[in-house]
Coordinates of C-alpha atoms in Angstrom, one line a residue:
X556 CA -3.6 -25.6 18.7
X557 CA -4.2 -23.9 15.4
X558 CA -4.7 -27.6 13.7
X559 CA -7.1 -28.3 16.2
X560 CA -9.0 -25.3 15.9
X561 CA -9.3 -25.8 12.0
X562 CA -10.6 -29.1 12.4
X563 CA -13.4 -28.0 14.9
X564 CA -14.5 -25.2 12.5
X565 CA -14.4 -27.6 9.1
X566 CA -16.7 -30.0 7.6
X567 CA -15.7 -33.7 8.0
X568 CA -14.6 -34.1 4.4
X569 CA -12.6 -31.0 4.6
X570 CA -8.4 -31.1 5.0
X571 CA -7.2 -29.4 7.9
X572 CA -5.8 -26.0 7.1
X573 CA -2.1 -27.1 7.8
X574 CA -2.4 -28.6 3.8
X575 CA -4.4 -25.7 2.4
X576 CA -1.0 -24.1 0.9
X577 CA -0.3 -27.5 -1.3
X578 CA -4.2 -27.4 -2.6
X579 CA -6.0 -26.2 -5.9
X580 CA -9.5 -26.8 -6.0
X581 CA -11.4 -28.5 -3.6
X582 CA -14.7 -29.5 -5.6
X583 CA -16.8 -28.0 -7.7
X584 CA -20.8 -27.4 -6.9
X585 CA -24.0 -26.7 -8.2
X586 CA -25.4 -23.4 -7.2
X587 CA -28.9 -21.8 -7.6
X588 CA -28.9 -17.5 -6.9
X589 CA -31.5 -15.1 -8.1
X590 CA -30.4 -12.0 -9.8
X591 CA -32.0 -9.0 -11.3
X592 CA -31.0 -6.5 -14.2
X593 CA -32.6 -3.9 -15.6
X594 CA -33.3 -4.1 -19.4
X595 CA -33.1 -1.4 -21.9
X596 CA -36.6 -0.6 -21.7
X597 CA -36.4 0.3 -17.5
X598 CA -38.3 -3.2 -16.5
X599 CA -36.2 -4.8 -14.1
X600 CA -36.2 -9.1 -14.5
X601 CA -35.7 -11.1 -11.7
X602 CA -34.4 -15.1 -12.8
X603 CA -32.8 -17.8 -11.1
X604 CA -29.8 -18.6 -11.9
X605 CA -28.2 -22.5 -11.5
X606 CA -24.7 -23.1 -12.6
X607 CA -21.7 -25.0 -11.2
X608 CA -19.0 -22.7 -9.3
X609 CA -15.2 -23.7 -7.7
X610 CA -15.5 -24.5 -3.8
X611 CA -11.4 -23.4 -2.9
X612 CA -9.0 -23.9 -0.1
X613 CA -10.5 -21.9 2.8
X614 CA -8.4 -18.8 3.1
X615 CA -9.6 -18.3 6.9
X616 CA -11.5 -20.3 9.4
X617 CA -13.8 -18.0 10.6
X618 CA -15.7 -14.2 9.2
X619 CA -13.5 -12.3 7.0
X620 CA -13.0 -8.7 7.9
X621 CA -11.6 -7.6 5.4
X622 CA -9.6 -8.0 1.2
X623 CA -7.6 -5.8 -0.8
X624 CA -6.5 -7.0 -4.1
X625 CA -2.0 -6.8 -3.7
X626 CA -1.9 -7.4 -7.6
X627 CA -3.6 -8.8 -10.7
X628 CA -3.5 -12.5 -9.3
X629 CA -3.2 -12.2 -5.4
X630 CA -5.4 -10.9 -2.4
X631 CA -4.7 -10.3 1.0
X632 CA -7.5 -11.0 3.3
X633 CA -8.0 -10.7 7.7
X634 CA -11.0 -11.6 9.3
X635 CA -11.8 -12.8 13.2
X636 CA -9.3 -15.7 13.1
X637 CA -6.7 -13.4 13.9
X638 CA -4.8 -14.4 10.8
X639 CA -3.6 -12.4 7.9
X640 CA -3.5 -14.6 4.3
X641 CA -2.0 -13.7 0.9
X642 CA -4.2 -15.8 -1.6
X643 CA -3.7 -16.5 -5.4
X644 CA -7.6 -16.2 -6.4
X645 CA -6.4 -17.8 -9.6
X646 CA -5.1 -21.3 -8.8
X647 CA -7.2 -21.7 -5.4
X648 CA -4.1 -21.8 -3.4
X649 CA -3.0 -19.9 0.1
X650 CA 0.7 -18.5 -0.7
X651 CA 0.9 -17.3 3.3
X652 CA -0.8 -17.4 6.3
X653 CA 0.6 -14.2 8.8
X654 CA -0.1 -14.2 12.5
X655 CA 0.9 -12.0 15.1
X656 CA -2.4 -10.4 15.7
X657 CA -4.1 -10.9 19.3
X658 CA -7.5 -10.2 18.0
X659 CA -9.1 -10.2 14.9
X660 CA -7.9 -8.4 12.0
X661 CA -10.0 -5.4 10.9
X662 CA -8.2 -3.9 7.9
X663 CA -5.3 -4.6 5.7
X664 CA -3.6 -1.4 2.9
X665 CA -1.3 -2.4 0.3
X666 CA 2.1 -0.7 -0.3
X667 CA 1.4 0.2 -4.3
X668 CA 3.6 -1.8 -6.3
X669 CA 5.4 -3.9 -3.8
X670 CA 5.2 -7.1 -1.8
X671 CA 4.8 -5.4 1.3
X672 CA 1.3 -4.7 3.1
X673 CA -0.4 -3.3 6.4
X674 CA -3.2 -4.8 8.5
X675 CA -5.0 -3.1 11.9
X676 CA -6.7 -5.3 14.8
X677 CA -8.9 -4.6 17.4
X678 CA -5.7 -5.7 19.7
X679 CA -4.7 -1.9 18.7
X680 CA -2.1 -3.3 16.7
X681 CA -0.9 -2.0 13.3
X682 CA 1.7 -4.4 11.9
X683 CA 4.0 -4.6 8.5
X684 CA 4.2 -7.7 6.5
X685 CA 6.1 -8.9 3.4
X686 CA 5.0 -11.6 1.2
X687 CA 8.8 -12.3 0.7
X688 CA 9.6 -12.8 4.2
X689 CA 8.9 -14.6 7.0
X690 CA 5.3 -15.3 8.2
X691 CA 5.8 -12.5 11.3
X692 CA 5.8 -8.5 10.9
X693 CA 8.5 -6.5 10.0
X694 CA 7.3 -3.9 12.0
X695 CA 4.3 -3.2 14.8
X696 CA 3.0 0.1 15.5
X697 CA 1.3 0.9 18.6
X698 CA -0.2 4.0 19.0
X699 CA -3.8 3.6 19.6
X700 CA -5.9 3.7 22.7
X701 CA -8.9 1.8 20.7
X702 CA -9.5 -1.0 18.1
X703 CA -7.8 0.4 14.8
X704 CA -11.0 0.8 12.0
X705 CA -8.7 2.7 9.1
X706 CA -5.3 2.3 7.0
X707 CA -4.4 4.1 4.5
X708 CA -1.1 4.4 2.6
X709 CA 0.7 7.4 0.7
X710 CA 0.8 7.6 -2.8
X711 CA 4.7 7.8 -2.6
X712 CA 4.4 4.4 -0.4
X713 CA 6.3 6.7 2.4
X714 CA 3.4 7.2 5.3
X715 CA 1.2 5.6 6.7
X716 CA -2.3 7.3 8.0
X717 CA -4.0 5.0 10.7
X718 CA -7.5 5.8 12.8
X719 CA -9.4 4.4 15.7
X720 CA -12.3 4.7 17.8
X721 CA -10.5 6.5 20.1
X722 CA -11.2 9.2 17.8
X723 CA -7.5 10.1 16.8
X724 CA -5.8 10.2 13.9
X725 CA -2.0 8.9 13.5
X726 CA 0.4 9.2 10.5
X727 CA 3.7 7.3 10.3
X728 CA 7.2 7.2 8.3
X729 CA 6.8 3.8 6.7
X730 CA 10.5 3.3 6.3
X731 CA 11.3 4.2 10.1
X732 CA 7.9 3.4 12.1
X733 CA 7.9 6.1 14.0
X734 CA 4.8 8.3 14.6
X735 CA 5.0 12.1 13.0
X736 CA 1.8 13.6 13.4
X737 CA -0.9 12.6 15.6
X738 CA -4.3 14.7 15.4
X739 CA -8.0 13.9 17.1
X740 CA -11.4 15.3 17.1
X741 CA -14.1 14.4 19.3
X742 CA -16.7 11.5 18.8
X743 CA -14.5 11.1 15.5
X744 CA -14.7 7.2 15.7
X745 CA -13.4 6.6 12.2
X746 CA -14.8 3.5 10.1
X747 CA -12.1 3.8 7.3
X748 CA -9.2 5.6 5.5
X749 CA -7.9 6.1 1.9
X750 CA -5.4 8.7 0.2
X751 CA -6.5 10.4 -2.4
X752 CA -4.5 10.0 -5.5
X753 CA -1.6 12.2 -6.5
X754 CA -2.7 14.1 -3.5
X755 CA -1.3 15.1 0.0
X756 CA -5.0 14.2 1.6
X757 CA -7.1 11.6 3.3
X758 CA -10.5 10.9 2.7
X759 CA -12.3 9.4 6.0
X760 CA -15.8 8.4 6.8
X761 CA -16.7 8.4 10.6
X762 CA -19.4 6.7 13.0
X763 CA -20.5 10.8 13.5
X764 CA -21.8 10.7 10.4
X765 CA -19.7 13.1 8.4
X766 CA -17.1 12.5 5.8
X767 CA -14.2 14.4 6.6
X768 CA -11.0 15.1 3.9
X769 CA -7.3 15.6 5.9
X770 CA -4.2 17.4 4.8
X771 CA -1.4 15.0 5.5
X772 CA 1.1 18.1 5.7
X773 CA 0.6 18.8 9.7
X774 CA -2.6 16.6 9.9
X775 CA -5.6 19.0 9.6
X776 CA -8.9 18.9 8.7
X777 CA -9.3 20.7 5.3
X778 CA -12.7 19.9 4.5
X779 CA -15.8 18.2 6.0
X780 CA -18.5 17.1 3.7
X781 CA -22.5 18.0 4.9
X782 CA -23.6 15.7 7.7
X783 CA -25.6 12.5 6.8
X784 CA -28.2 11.2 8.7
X785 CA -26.6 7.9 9.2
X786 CA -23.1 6.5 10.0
X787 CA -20.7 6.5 7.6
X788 CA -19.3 2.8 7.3
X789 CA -16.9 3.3 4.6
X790 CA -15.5 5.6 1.7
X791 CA -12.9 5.3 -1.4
X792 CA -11.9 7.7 -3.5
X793 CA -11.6 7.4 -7.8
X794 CA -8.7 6.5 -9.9
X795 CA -8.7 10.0 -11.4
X796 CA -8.9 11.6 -7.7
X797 CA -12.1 13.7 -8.8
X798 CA -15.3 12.2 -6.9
X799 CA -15.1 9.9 -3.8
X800 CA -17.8 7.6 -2.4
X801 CA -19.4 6.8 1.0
X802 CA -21.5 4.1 2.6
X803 CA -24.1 4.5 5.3
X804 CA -25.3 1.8 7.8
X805 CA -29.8 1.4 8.0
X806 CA -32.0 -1.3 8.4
X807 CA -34.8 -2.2 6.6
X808 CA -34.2 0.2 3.6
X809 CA -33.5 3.2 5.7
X810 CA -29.8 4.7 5.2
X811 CA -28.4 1.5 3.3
X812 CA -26.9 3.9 0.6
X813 CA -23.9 5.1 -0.9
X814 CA -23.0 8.5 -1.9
X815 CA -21.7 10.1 -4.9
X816 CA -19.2 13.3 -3.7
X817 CA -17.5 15.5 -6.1
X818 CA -13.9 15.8 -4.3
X819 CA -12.1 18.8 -6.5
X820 CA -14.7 21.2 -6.8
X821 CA -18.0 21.7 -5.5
X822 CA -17.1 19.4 -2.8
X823 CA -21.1 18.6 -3.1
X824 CA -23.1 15.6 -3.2
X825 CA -23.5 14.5 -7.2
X826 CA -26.2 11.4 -6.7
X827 CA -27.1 8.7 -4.2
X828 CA -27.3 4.7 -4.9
X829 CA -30.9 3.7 -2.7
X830 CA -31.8 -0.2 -2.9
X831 CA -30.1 -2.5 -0.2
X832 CA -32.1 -3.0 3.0
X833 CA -29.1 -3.3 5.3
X834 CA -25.9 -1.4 6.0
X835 CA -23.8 -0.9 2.9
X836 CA -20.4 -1.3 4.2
X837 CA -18.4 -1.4 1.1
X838 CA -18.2 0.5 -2.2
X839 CA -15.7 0.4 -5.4
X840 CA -15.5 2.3 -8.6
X841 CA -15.3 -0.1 -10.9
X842 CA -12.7 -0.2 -14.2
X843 CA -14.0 2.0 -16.9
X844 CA -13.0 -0.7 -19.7
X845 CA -16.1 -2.8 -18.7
X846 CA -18.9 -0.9 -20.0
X847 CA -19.2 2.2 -22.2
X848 CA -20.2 3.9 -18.4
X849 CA -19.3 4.6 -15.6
X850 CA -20.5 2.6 -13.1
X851 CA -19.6 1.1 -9.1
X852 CA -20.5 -1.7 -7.1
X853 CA -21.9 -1.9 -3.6
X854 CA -22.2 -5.0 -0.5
X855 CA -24.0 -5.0 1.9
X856 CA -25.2 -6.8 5.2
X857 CA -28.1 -7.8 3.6
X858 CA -26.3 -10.4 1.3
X859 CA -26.4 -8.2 -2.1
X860 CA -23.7 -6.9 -4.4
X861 CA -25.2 -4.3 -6.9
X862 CA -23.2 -2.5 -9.6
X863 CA -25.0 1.0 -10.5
X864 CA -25.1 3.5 -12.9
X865 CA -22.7 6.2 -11.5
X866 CA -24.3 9.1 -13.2
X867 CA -28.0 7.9 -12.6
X868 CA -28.0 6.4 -9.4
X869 CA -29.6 3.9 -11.3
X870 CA -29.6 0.0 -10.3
X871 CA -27.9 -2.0 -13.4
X872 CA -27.7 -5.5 -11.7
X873 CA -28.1 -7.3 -8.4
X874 CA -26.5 -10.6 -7.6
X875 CA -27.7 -12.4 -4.1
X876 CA -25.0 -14.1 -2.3
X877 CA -27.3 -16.6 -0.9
X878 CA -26.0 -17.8 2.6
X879 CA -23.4 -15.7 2.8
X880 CA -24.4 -13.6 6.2
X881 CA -23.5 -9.6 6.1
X882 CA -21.2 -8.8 3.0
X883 CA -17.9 -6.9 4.7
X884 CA -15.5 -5.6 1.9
X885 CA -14.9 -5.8 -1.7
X886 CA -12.1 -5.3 -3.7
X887 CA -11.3 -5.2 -7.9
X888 CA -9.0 -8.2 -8.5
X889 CA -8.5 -7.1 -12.3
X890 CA -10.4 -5.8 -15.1
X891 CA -12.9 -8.5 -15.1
X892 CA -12.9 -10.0 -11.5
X893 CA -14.2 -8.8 -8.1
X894 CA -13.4 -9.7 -4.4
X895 CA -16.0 -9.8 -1.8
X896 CA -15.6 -11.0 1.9
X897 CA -18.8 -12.4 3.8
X898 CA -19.4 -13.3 7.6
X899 CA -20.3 -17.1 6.5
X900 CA -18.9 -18.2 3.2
X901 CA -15.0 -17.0 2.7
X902 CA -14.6 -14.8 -0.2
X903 CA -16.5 -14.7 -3.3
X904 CA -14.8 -14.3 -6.5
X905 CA -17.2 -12.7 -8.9
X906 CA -16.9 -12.5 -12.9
X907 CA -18.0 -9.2 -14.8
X908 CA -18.9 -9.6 -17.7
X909 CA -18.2 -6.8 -20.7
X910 CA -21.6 -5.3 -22.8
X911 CA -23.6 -2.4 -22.8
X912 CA -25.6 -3.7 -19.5
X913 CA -23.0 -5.2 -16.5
X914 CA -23.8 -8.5 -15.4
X915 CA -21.9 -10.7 -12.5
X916 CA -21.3 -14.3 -11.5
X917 CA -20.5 -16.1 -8.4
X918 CA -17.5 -18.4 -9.9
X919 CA -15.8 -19.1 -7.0
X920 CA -15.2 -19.3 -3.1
X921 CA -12.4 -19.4 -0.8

């Protein structure tokens, strides 16, 4: 049934996805995208760019949800064809295809320094995998009344925070999958999790607006930031710990931004990033090695990944995913790479390149 499907959804000249695992490369192709930067002088260039870029083995057959990079050469990835795939975004190759998911896969958390790794469905599902055993889980947790929108793992690998629509929040022992704490506040549909570093809390962005910060120890609300005037689709929080970001939903320029929070003191808003003209549901800090500033990158549904200044709020680059449909979640593959997952095209692997200025290029998709 699943070799059927794959052969429905692909192009002619494609291989069905039962080979994908044995496959590199699949062709290369030319590809023209505008960009813009902004020079030294504050004018801001637009050119179009046309250069060749690596067409991979699909990873999944339909939108991607969701990526999260599980270490310096491998992703894991779930998106509306149920499935859950560990990728090498080196070689081009799927390394394994998960299913046990009913419907599709909305997030997916890595266990730091391990094999092992979480995803959440709408099916209300949150199950355990291992990229060292088989292709089912190794554990499912049910809990939720709702579609699960949040995953977030403890610095110490040993709970597991999950949230829902259903406006509750659930934390978990990892290593016995049973349920510990289990808090809710209402019209708290939550859009996304992540622990803070070093840190007993959880940072979490909700559909009501607010960014809200969670003490793990008895699962409490510690801290809510000031109310937005749009939904907050997403947050994530620095290496360091110290500021934390969030993403707001808009059309046609209004909302579309992201938000600069100072997490250990003020608690206050620092700066706001103001240039997409759809919702911005995704948001990274990116490594501190590439340029001699700080500086993050934002997607959004309106095709565009932009890195910015983080101090300014100023717009460094803008790369146009041309074709892609509504950009859905990035992630930092290594120092100089970059993960992004699209409605229409797979995942795009994107190059950064190292200077004063940030620059990116589309090199590959999978």
């Amino acid at each position: 049934m699943l070799l059927l499907r794959c052969q429905v959804k692909q192009a002619p000249q494609k291989v069905p996805c039962g080979f994908c695992a044995m496959m590199g490369k699949l062709q290369s192709k030319l590809k023209h995208s505008t960009y813009k930067y902004s020079r030294s002088d504050g004018i801001i260039e637009e050119r179009l760019q046309s250069r060749t870029f690596q067409e991979y083995s699909p990873a999944h057959m339909d939108a991607v949800s969701v990526v999260a990079a599980l270490n310096s050469d491998l992703c894991v990835s779930g998106g509306k064809d149920k499935t859950v795939v560990a990728y090498n975004w080196k070689t081009g190759n799927v390394v394994k295809r998960f299913s046990g998911h009913e419907r599709e896969v909305t997030k997916v958390a890595i266990i730091p320094k391990s094999t092992q790794f979480f995803s959440a469905s709408r099916d209300r599902m949150v199950m355990m995998w291992d990229l060292h055993s088989t292709s089912q889980p190794t554990q499912q947790l049910g809990g939720h009344a709702m579609v699960v929108t949040g995953l977030a793992v403890s610095p110490d690998s040993s709970q597991l925070c999950t949230g829902s629509r259903d406006n509750s929040l659930l934390l978990w022992d990892v290593e016995t999958g049973q349920c510990v704490e289990r808090a809710s506040v209402s019209r708290n549909l939550v859009t996304h999790l992540c622990w803070v570093p070093s840190e007993p809390y959880i940072l979490q962005s909700s559909e009501d607006k607010t960014l809200r910060l969670w003490d793990s120890r008895g699962l409490r609300v510690a801290h809510m930031f000031p109310t937005k005037q749009h939904i907050q689709t997403h947050c994530e929080v620095s290496v360091d710990g110290y500021k934390c970001i969030s993403c707001s939903n808009g059309f046609g320029g209004e909302g579309c931004e992201a938000t600069l929070w100072d997490l250990r003191q003020t608690r206050s808003r620092i700066c706001e990033y103001k240039g997409h003209f759809q919702t911005v549901a995704s948001c990274v800090f990116l490594p501190r090695t590439l340029t001699l500033m700080p500086v993050i990158a934002t997607s959004s549904h309106d095709s565009k990944v932009k890195i910015w200044n983080q101090d300014t709020g100023a717009c460094l680059f803008t790369l146009s995913l041309d074709g892609s449909g509504p950009l859905t979640s990035m992630a930092v593959g290594d120092t100089n790479s970059l993960l992004c997952a699209s409605f229409r095209r797979g995942i795009h692997l994107l190059r950064m390149s190292h200077g004063q200025v940030p620059e990116l290029q589309e090199v590959a998709a999978f």
